[in-house]
XYZ file of C-alpha atoms in Angstrom:
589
model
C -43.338 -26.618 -20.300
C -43.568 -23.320 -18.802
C -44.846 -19.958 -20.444
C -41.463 -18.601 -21.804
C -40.636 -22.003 -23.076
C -43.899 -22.609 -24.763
C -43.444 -18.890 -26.464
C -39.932 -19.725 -28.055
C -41.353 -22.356 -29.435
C -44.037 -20.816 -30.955
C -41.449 -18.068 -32.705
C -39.618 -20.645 -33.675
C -41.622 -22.436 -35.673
C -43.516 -19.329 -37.029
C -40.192 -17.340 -37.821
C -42.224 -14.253 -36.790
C -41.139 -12.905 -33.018
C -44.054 -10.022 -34.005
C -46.622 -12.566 -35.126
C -47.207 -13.447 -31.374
C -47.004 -9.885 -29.396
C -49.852 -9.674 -27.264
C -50.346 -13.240 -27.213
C -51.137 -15.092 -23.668
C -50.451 -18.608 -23.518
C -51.758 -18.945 -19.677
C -55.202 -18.017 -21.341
C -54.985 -20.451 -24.216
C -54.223 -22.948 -21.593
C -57.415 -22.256 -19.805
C -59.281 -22.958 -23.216
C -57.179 -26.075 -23.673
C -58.777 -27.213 -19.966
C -62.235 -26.296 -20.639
C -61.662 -28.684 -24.299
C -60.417 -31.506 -21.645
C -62.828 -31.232 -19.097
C -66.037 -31.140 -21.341
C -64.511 -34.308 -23.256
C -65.564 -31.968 -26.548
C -69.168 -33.120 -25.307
C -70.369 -29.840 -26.706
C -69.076 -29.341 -29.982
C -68.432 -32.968 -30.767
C -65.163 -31.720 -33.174
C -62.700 -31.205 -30.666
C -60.756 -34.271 -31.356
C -59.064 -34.650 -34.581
C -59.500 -37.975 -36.284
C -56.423 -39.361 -37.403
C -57.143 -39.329 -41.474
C -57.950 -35.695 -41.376
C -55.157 -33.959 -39.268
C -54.433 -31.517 -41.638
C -58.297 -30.203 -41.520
C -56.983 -28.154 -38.442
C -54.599 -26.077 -40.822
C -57.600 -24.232 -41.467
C -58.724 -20.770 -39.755
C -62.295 -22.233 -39.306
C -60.576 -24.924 -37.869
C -57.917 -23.137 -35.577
C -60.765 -21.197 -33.920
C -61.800 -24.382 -31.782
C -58.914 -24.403 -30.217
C -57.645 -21.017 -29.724
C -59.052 -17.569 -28.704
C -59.457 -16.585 -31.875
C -59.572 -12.886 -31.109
C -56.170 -13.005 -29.508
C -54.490 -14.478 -32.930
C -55.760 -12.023 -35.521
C -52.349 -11.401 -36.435
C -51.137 -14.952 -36.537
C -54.733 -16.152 -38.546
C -53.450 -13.021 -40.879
C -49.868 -14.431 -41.567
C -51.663 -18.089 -42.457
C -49.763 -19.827 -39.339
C -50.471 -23.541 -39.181
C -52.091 -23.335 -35.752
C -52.118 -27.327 -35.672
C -48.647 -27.261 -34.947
C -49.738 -25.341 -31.632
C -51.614 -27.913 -30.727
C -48.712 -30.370 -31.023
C -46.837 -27.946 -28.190
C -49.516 -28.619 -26.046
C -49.843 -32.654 -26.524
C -46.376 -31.813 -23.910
C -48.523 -30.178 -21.283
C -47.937 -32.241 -17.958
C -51.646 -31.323 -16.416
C -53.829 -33.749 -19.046
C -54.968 -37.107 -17.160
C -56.045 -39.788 -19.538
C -59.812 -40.924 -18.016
C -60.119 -44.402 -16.524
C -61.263 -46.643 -19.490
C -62.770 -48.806 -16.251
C -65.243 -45.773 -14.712
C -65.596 -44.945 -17.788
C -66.691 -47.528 -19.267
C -69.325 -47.932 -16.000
C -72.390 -45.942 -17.385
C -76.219 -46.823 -16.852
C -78.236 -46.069 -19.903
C -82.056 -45.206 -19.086
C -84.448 -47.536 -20.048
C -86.066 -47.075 -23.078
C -89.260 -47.721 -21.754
C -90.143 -49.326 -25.691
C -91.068 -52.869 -25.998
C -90.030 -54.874 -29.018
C -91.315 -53.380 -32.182
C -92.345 -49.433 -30.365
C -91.122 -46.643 -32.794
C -88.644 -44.872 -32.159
C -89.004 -41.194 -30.000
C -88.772 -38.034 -32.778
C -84.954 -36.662 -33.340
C -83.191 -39.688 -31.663
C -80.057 -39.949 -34.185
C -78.482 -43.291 -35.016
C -75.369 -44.876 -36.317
C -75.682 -48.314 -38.271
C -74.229 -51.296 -36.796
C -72.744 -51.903 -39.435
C -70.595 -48.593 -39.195
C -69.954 -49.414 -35.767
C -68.427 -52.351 -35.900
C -66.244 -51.395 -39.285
C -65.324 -48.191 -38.009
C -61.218 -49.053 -37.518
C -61.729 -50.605 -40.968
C -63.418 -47.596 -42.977
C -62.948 -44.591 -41.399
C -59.787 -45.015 -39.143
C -55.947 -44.183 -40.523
C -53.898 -47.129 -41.273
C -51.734 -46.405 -37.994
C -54.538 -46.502 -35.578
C -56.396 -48.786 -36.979
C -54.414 -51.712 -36.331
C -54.692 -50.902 -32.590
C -58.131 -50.400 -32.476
C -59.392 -53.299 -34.257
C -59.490 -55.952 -31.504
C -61.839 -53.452 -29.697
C -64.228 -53.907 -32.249
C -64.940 -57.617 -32.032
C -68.785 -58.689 -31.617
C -67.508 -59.726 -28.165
C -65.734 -57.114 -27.274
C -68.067 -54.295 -28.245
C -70.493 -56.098 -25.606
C -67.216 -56.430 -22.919
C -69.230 -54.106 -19.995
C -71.189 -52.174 -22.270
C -75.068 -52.287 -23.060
C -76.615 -51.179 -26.704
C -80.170 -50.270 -27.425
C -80.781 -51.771 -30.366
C -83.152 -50.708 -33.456
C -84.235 -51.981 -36.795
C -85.576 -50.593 -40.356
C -87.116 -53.121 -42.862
C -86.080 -51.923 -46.862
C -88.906 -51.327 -49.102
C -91.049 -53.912 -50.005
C -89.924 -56.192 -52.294
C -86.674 -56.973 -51.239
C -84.842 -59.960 -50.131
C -82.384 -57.488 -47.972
C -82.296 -57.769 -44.289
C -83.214 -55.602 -42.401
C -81.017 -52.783 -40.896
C -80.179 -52.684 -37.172
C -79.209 -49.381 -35.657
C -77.680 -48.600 -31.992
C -78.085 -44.366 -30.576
C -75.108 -42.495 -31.812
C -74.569 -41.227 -28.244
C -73.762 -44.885 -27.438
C -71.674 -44.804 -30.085
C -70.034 -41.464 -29.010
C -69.382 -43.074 -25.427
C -67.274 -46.169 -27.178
C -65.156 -43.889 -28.886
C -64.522 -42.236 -25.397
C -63.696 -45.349 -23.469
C -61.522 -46.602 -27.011
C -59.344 -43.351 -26.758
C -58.732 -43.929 -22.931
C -57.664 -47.343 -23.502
C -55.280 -46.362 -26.384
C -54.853 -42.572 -25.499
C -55.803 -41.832 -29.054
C -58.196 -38.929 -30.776
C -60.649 -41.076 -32.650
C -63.637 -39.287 -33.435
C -67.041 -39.553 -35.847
C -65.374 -38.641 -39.307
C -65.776 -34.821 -40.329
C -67.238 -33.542 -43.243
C -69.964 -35.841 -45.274
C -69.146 -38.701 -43.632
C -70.349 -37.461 -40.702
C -73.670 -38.042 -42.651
C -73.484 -41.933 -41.908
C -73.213 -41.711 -37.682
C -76.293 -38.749 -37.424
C -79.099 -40.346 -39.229
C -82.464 -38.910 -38.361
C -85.445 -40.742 -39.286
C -89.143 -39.896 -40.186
C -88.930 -37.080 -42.686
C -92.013 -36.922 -45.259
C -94.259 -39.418 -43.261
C -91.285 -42.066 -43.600
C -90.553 -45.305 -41.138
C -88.616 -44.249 -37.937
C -86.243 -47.286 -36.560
C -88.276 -49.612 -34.177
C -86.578 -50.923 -30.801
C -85.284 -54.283 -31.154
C -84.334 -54.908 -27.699
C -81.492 -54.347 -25.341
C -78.027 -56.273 -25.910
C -75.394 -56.625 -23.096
C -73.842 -59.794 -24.781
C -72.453 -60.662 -28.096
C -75.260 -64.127 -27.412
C -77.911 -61.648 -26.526
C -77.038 -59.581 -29.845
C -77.202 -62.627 -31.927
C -80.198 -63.890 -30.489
C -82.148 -59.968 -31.085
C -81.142 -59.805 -34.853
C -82.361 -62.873 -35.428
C -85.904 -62.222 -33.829
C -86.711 -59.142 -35.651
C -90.161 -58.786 -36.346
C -91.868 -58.663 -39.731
C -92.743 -55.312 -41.352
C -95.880 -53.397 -39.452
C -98.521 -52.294 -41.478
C -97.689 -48.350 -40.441
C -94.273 -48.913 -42.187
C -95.585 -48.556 -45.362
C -94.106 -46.057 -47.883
C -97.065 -45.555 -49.569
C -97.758 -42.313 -47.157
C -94.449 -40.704 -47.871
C -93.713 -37.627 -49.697
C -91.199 -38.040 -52.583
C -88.762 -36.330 -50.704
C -89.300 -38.385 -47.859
C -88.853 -41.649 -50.207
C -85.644 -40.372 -51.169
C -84.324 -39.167 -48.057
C -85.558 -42.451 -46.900
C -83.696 -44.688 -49.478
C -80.430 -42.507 -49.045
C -80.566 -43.605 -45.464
C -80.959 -47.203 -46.022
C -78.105 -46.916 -48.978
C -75.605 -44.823 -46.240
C -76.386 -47.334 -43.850
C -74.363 -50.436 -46.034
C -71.485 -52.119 -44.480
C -68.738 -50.146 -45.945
C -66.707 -50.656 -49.001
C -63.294 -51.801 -48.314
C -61.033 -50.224 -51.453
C -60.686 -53.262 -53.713
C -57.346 -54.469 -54.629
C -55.415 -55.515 -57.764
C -55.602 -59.495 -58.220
C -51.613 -58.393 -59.470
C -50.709 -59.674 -56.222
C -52.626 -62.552 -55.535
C -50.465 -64.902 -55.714
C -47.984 -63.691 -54.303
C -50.044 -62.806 -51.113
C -51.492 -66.661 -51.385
C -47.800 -67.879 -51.462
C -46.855 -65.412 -48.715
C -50.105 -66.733 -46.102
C -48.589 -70.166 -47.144
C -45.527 -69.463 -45.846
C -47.318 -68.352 -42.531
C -48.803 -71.696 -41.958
C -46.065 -73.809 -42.527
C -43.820 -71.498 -40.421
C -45.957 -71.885 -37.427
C -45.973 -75.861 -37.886
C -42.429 -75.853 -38.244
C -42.493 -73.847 -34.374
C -44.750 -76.637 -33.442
C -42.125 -79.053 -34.035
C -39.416 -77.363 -32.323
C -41.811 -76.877 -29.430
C -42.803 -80.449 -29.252
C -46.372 -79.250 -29.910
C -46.094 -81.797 -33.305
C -43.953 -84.477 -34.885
C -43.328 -84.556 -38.491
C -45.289 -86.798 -40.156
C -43.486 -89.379 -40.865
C -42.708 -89.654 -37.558
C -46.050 -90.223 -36.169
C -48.251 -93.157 -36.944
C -51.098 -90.961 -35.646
C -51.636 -89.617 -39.371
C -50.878 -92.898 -40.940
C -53.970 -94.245 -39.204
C -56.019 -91.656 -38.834
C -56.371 -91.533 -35.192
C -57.265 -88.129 -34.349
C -54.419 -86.875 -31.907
C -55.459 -85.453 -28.261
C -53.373 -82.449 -27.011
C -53.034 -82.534 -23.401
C -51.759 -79.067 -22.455
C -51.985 -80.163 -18.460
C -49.262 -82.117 -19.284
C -45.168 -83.038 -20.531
C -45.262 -82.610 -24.493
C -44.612 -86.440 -25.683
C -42.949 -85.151 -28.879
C -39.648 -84.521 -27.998
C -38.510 -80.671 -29.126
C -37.213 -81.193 -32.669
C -33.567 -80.481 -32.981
C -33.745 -78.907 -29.687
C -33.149 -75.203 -30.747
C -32.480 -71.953 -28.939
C -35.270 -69.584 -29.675
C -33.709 -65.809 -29.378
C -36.271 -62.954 -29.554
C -34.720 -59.615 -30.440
C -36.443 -56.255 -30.238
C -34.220 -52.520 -31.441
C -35.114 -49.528 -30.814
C -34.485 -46.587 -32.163
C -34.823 -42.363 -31.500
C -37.834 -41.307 -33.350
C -36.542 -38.339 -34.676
C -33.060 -40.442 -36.177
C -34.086 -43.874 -36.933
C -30.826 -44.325 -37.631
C -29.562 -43.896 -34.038
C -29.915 -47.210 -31.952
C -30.977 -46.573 -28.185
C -32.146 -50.250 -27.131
C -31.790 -54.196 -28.388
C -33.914 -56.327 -26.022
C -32.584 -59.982 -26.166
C -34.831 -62.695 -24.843
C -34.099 -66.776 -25.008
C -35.930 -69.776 -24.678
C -34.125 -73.276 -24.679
C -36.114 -75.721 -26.296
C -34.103 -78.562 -23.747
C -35.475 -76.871 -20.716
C -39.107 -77.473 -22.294
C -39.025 -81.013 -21.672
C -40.843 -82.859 -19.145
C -42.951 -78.816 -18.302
C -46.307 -78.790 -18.940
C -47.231 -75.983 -21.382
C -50.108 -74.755 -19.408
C -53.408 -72.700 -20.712
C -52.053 -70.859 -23.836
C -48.342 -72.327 -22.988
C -48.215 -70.084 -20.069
C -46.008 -72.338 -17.915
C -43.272 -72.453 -20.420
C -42.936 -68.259 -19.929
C -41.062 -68.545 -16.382
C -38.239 -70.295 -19.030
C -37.528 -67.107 -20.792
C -34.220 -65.586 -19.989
C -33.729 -61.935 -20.884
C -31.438 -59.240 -21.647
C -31.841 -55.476 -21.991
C -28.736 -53.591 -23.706
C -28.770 -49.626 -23.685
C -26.297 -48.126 -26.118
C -24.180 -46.261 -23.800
C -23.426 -43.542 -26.062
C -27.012 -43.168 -27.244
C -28.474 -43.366 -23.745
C -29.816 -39.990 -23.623
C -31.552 -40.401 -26.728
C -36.043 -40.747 -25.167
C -38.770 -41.456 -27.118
C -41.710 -39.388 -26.129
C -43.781 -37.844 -29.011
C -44.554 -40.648 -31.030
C -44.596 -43.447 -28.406
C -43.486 -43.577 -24.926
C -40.068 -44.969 -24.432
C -39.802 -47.081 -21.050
C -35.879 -47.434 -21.331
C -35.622 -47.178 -17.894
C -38.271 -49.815 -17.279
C -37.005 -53.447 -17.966
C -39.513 -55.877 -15.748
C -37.378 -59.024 -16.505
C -33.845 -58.327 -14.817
C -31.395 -55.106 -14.898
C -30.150 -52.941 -17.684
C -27.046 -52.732 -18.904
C -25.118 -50.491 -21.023
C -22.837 -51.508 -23.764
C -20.727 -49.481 -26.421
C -22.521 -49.440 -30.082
C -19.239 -50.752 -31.480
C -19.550 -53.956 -29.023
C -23.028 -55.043 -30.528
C -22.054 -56.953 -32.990
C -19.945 -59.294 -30.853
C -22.796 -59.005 -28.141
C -25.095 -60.731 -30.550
C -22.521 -63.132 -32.139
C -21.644 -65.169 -28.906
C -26.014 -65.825 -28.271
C -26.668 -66.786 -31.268
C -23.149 -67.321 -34.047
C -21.281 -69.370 -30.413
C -24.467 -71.098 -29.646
C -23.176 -74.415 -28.890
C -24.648 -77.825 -26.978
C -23.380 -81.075 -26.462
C -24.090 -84.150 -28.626
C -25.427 -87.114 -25.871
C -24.648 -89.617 -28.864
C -20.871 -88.817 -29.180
C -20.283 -86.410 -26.254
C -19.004 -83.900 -28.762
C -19.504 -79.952 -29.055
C -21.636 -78.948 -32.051
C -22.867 -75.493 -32.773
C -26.472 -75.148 -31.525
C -29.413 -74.659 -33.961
C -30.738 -71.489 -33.309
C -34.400 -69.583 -34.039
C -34.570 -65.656 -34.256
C -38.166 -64.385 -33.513
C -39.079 -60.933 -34.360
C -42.238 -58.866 -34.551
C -42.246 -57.573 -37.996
C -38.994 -58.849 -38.628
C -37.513 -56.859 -41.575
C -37.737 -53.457 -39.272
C -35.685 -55.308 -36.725
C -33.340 -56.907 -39.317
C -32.541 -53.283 -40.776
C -31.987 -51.901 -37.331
C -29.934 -54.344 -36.367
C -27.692 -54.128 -40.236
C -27.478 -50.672 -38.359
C -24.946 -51.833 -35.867
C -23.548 -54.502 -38.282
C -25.067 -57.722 -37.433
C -27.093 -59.796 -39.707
C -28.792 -62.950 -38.147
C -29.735 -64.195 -40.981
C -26.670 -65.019 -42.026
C -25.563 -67.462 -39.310
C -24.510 -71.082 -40.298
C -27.027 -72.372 -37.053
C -29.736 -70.369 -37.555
C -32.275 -72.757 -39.137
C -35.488 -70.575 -39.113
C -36.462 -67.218 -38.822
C -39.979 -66.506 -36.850
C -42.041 -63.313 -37.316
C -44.905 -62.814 -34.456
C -46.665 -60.947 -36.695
C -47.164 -62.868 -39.898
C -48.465 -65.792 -37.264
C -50.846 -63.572 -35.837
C -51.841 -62.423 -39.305
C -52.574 -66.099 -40.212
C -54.036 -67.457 -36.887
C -56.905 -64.445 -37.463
C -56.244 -64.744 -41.551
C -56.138 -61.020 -41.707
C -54.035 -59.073 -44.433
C -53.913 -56.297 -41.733
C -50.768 -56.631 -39.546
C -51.206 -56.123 -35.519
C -48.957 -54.380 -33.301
C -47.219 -56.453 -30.351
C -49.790 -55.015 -27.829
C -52.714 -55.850 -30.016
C -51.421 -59.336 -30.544
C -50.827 -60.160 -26.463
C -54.029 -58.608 -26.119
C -55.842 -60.960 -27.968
C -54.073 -63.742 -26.368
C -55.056 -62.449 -23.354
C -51.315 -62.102 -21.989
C -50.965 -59.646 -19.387
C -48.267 -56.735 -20.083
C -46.791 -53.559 -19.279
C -44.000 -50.918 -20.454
C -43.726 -51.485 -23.925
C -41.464 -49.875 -26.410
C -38.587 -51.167 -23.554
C -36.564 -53.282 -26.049
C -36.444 -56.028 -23.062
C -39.444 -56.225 -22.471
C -40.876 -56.183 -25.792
C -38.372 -59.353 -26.589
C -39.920 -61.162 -23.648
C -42.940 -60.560 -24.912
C -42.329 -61.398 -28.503
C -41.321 -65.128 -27.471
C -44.624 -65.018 -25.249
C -46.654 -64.773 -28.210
C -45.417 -66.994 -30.306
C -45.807 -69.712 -27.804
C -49.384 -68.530 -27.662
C -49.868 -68.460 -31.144
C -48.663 -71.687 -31.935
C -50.303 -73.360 -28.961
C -53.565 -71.877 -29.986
C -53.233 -72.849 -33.475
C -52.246 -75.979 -32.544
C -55.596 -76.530 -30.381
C -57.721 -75.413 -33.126
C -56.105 -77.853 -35.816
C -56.930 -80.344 -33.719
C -60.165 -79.789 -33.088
C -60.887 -79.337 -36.621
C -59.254 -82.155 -37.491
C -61.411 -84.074 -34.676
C -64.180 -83.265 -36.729
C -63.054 -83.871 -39.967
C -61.806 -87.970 -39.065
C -65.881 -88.471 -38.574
C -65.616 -89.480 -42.331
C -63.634 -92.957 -42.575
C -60.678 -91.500 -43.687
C -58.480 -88.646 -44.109
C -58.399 -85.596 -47.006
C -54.404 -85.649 -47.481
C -54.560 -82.891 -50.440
C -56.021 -80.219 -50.836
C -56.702 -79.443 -54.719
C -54.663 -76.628 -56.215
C -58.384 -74.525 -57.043
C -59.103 -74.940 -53.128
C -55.805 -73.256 -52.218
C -56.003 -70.244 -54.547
C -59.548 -69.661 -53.803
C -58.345 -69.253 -49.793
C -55.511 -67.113 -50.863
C -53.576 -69.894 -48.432
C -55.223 -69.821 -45.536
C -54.852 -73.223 -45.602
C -51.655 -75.504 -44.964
C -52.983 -78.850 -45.618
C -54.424 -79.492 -41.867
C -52.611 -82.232 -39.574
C -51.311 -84.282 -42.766
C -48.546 -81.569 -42.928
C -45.927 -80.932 -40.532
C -44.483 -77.427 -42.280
C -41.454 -78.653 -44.551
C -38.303 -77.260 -44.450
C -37.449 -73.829 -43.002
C -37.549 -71.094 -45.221
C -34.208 -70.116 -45.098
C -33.069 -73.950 -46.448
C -35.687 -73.706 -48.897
C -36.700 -71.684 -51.660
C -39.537 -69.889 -49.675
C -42.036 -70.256 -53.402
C -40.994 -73.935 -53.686
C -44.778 -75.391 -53.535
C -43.383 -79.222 -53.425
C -45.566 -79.522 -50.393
C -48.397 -76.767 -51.210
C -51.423 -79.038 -51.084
């Protein structure tokens, strides 16, 4: 935005014209660069972590990123200065860094061997804080998105760690505590925020306590090097070759207020406390990762990827079954139904006004005699898509919460269709779905399978234009993306589509297109369901060692794993939800 533009805004939102006489936005700009360019290297508060926006409502606060002697007046009149900062997230000058250079940095060696103390004033951050950082100290938004960057393997993924260690206080049966630079930390949260284009940053406040720890006060231990780790094996191997306590470690030397400084350090350093939860819910959240399971079995079948028990002597015997992804599925697809991904969405400031419904289709009938592939791969060239604009809505851009790519369908061309036509848009995929009967050459109505991610947002949108899938004599199923991916990784924490391909290791791009994100909806369940189906297996490989086969698992067993368990490869997934009561627990164990 220009300067005039950027003004109005301003006086808009402060309701004072006078508030902002004297005021030059061309040199709050240049501050604004300086902030970009130094990365906030030098005051290391620059970027606002997402949990503690509103910290920047302060005058302390606003001072960081204004010239504070230009806004007297304003600081005066108690103006919310954040929201200035919000005009500037339009600015079009900002280039996000290059996760890839970035991530390309040669740390010097330490020149320790195994066991050397530490150098005087190097800070630290506990491992443990490092790799629960999206857990404890990230927002619930962001920290969805960030957690697959997190993993053991990929917090090694191109990146080297120096690693240290502190034993606790004789006696003790504690190991010890491993500790990486906080620099090194610093740089990961760099290369994190160019790969997501977020703000995360070391917590404010106390908590910033637990990523600067400084060792050696009162004659105390300082960390010892451990070694250097470039690989999640190489980690492993270093944590579990830590030396004993030296001789010099002893506390003995200390000063009391070394001890406790000491002992506060150790206690800081503590893999952090998730907030414990109510057992209220436990059953139903059992019930719920049931439900999970047995949905992704049932996609098996409809796949091919499994036959219902009682269909396959396999189980009866128990023959352990060989998945040969290299070739044809010898299952036939059960029922052979049309799986229809649908994606809405909406304007972020009216959620309420539909701009986009992506509609993407896989026929289960074209699936047989194809090879699924590596992670069902092959089976993606299938999908047939749609991308439907709502004409009337079609000026309507996302922007300030996520970047609409309306304009950006990668699987065919746009079209644009009247709100009030929707309804009957949807109705002849999935309500007119028909096929062919080879037994009596009649036409019967096809069996159809909606797939969402985080199907009851879609559903609403889509009661929005007055269509309700759910409601459909053929559909037989309903498929959410997410609550697969939730069980697959048996997290309570739901994933967003890109962190879900991402782990699957499916390549994609413009996202938030409604098209697009329906093409790659149906690509992850296939991946989901293959990959789940390759890990039954090879458990169950394991488990026919014994001479026979477990075919229940006791009632104790399933509470205990708050169902992450659906009985193995003696159960096929029952009935669809939707033709079953979805707490029916006939088949539970």
């Amino acid at each position: 935005m220009d300067d005039d533009e950027f003004m109005n805004r301003l006086k808009a939102f402060s309701g004072h014209d006078e508030m902002w006489e004297g005021f030059d936005p061309s040199g709050w700009r240049s501050v604004l660069a300086e902030d970009q360019e130094t990365g906030g290297a030098a005051t290391g508060t620059d970027r606002i972590a997402d949990t503690q926006e509103d910290d920047w409502d302060s005058d302390d606060s606003a001072g960081m990123i204004l010239n504070i002697h230009k806004l007297t007046v304003a600081e005066r009149r108690g103006c919310k200065l954040s929201k200035a900062r919000e005009f500037a997230a339009d600015e079009p000058d900002y280039v996000v860094p290059d996760p890839k250079k970035l991530e390309k940095v040669d740390w010097p060696e330490t020149g320790l061997a195994m066991g050397d103390v530490s150098p005087k004033g190097t800070v630290f951050v506990p491992w443990t804080h490092v790799q629960n950082y999206p857990y404890a100290f990230v927002g619930k938004r962001n920290s969805v998105r960030a957690a697959p960057l997190f993993g053991l393997d990929a917090l090694h993924e191109n990146r080297v760690w120096d690693l240290y260690y502190v034993h606790h206080p004789a006696p003790t049966d504690k190991k010890p505590a491993v500790y990486v630079p906080t620099y090194q930390f610093e740089h990961l949260l760099d290369v994190v925020n160019a790969k997501l284009e977020t703000q995360l940053t070391v917590p404010p406040g106390k908590t910033a306590e637990k990523f600067y720890m400084s060792f050696g006060l009162g004659n105390t231990p300082r960390p010892r090097f451990l070694g250097r780790s470039n690989s999640s094996e190489i980690f492993m191997a270093l944590r579990k070759s830590i030396p004993e306590p030296h001789a010099d470690d002893d506390l003995r030397r200390a000063t009391h207020l070394g001890r406790e400084a000491f002992q506060s350090l150790l206690d800081m350093s503590r893999t952090p406390k998730k907030t414990n939860k109510s057992d209220k819910n436990r059953g139903k959240r059992t019930l719920s990762h049931r439900a999970w399971g047995r949905s992704i079995k049932r996609v098996q079948r409809y796949l091919g990827l499994r036959a219902r028990v009682v269909d396959d002597p396999a189980l009866a015997t128990g023959t352990p079954q060989v998945l040969d992804l290299g070739s044809p599925m010898v299952a036939s697809p059960e029922g052979l139904p049309l799986f229809v991904a649908i994606d809405v969405e909406a304007w972020e400031q009216d959620q309420g006004l539909i701009t986009e419904v992506g509609i993407a289709m896989l026929d289960t009938a074209d699936l047989q005699g194809v090879a699924p592939g590596d992670g069902g791969q092959n089976w993606f060239s299938l999908i047939r898509a749609r991308h439907i604009r709502v004409k009337e809505n079609s000026w309507a851009h996302n922007s300030r919460y996520v970047r609409g790519c309306a304009d950006k369908f990668d699987f065919g061309m746009s079209e644009f269709i009247k709100l009030a036509d929707m309804p009957s848009v949807l109705a002849d995929i999935i309500d007119n779905a028909t096929f062919t009967d080879p037994a009596d050459g009649t036409v019967k109505p096809r069996p159809v399978v909606p797939v969402f991610h985080e199907s009851s947002a879609d559903i609403k949108y889509l009661a929005t234009v007055g269509y309700n899938p759910t409601s459909t004599e053929n559909v037989i199923d309903v498929v959410d993306t997410r609550e697969m991916h939730q069980y697959v990784n048996r997290s309570n924490n739901s994933a967003s589509l890109a962190s879900v391909l991402a782990a699957l290791k499916i390549p994609y791009k413009h996202l938030h297109n409604a098209g697009n994100d329906a093409v790659y909806t149906l690509q992850a369940m296939v991946g989901l369901v293959v990959k789940r189906r390759v890990a039954s297996l090879e458990a169950a490989s394991k488990k026919t060692s014994s001479s026979t086969l477990t075919t229940h698992v006791p009632y104790s067993d399933f509470v205990e794993k708050e169902g992450w368990t659906s009985g193995g490869e003696e159960t096929d997934g029952g009935h669809a939800i939707k033709l079953a009561n979805a707490t029916d627990e006939a088949d539970a164990a």
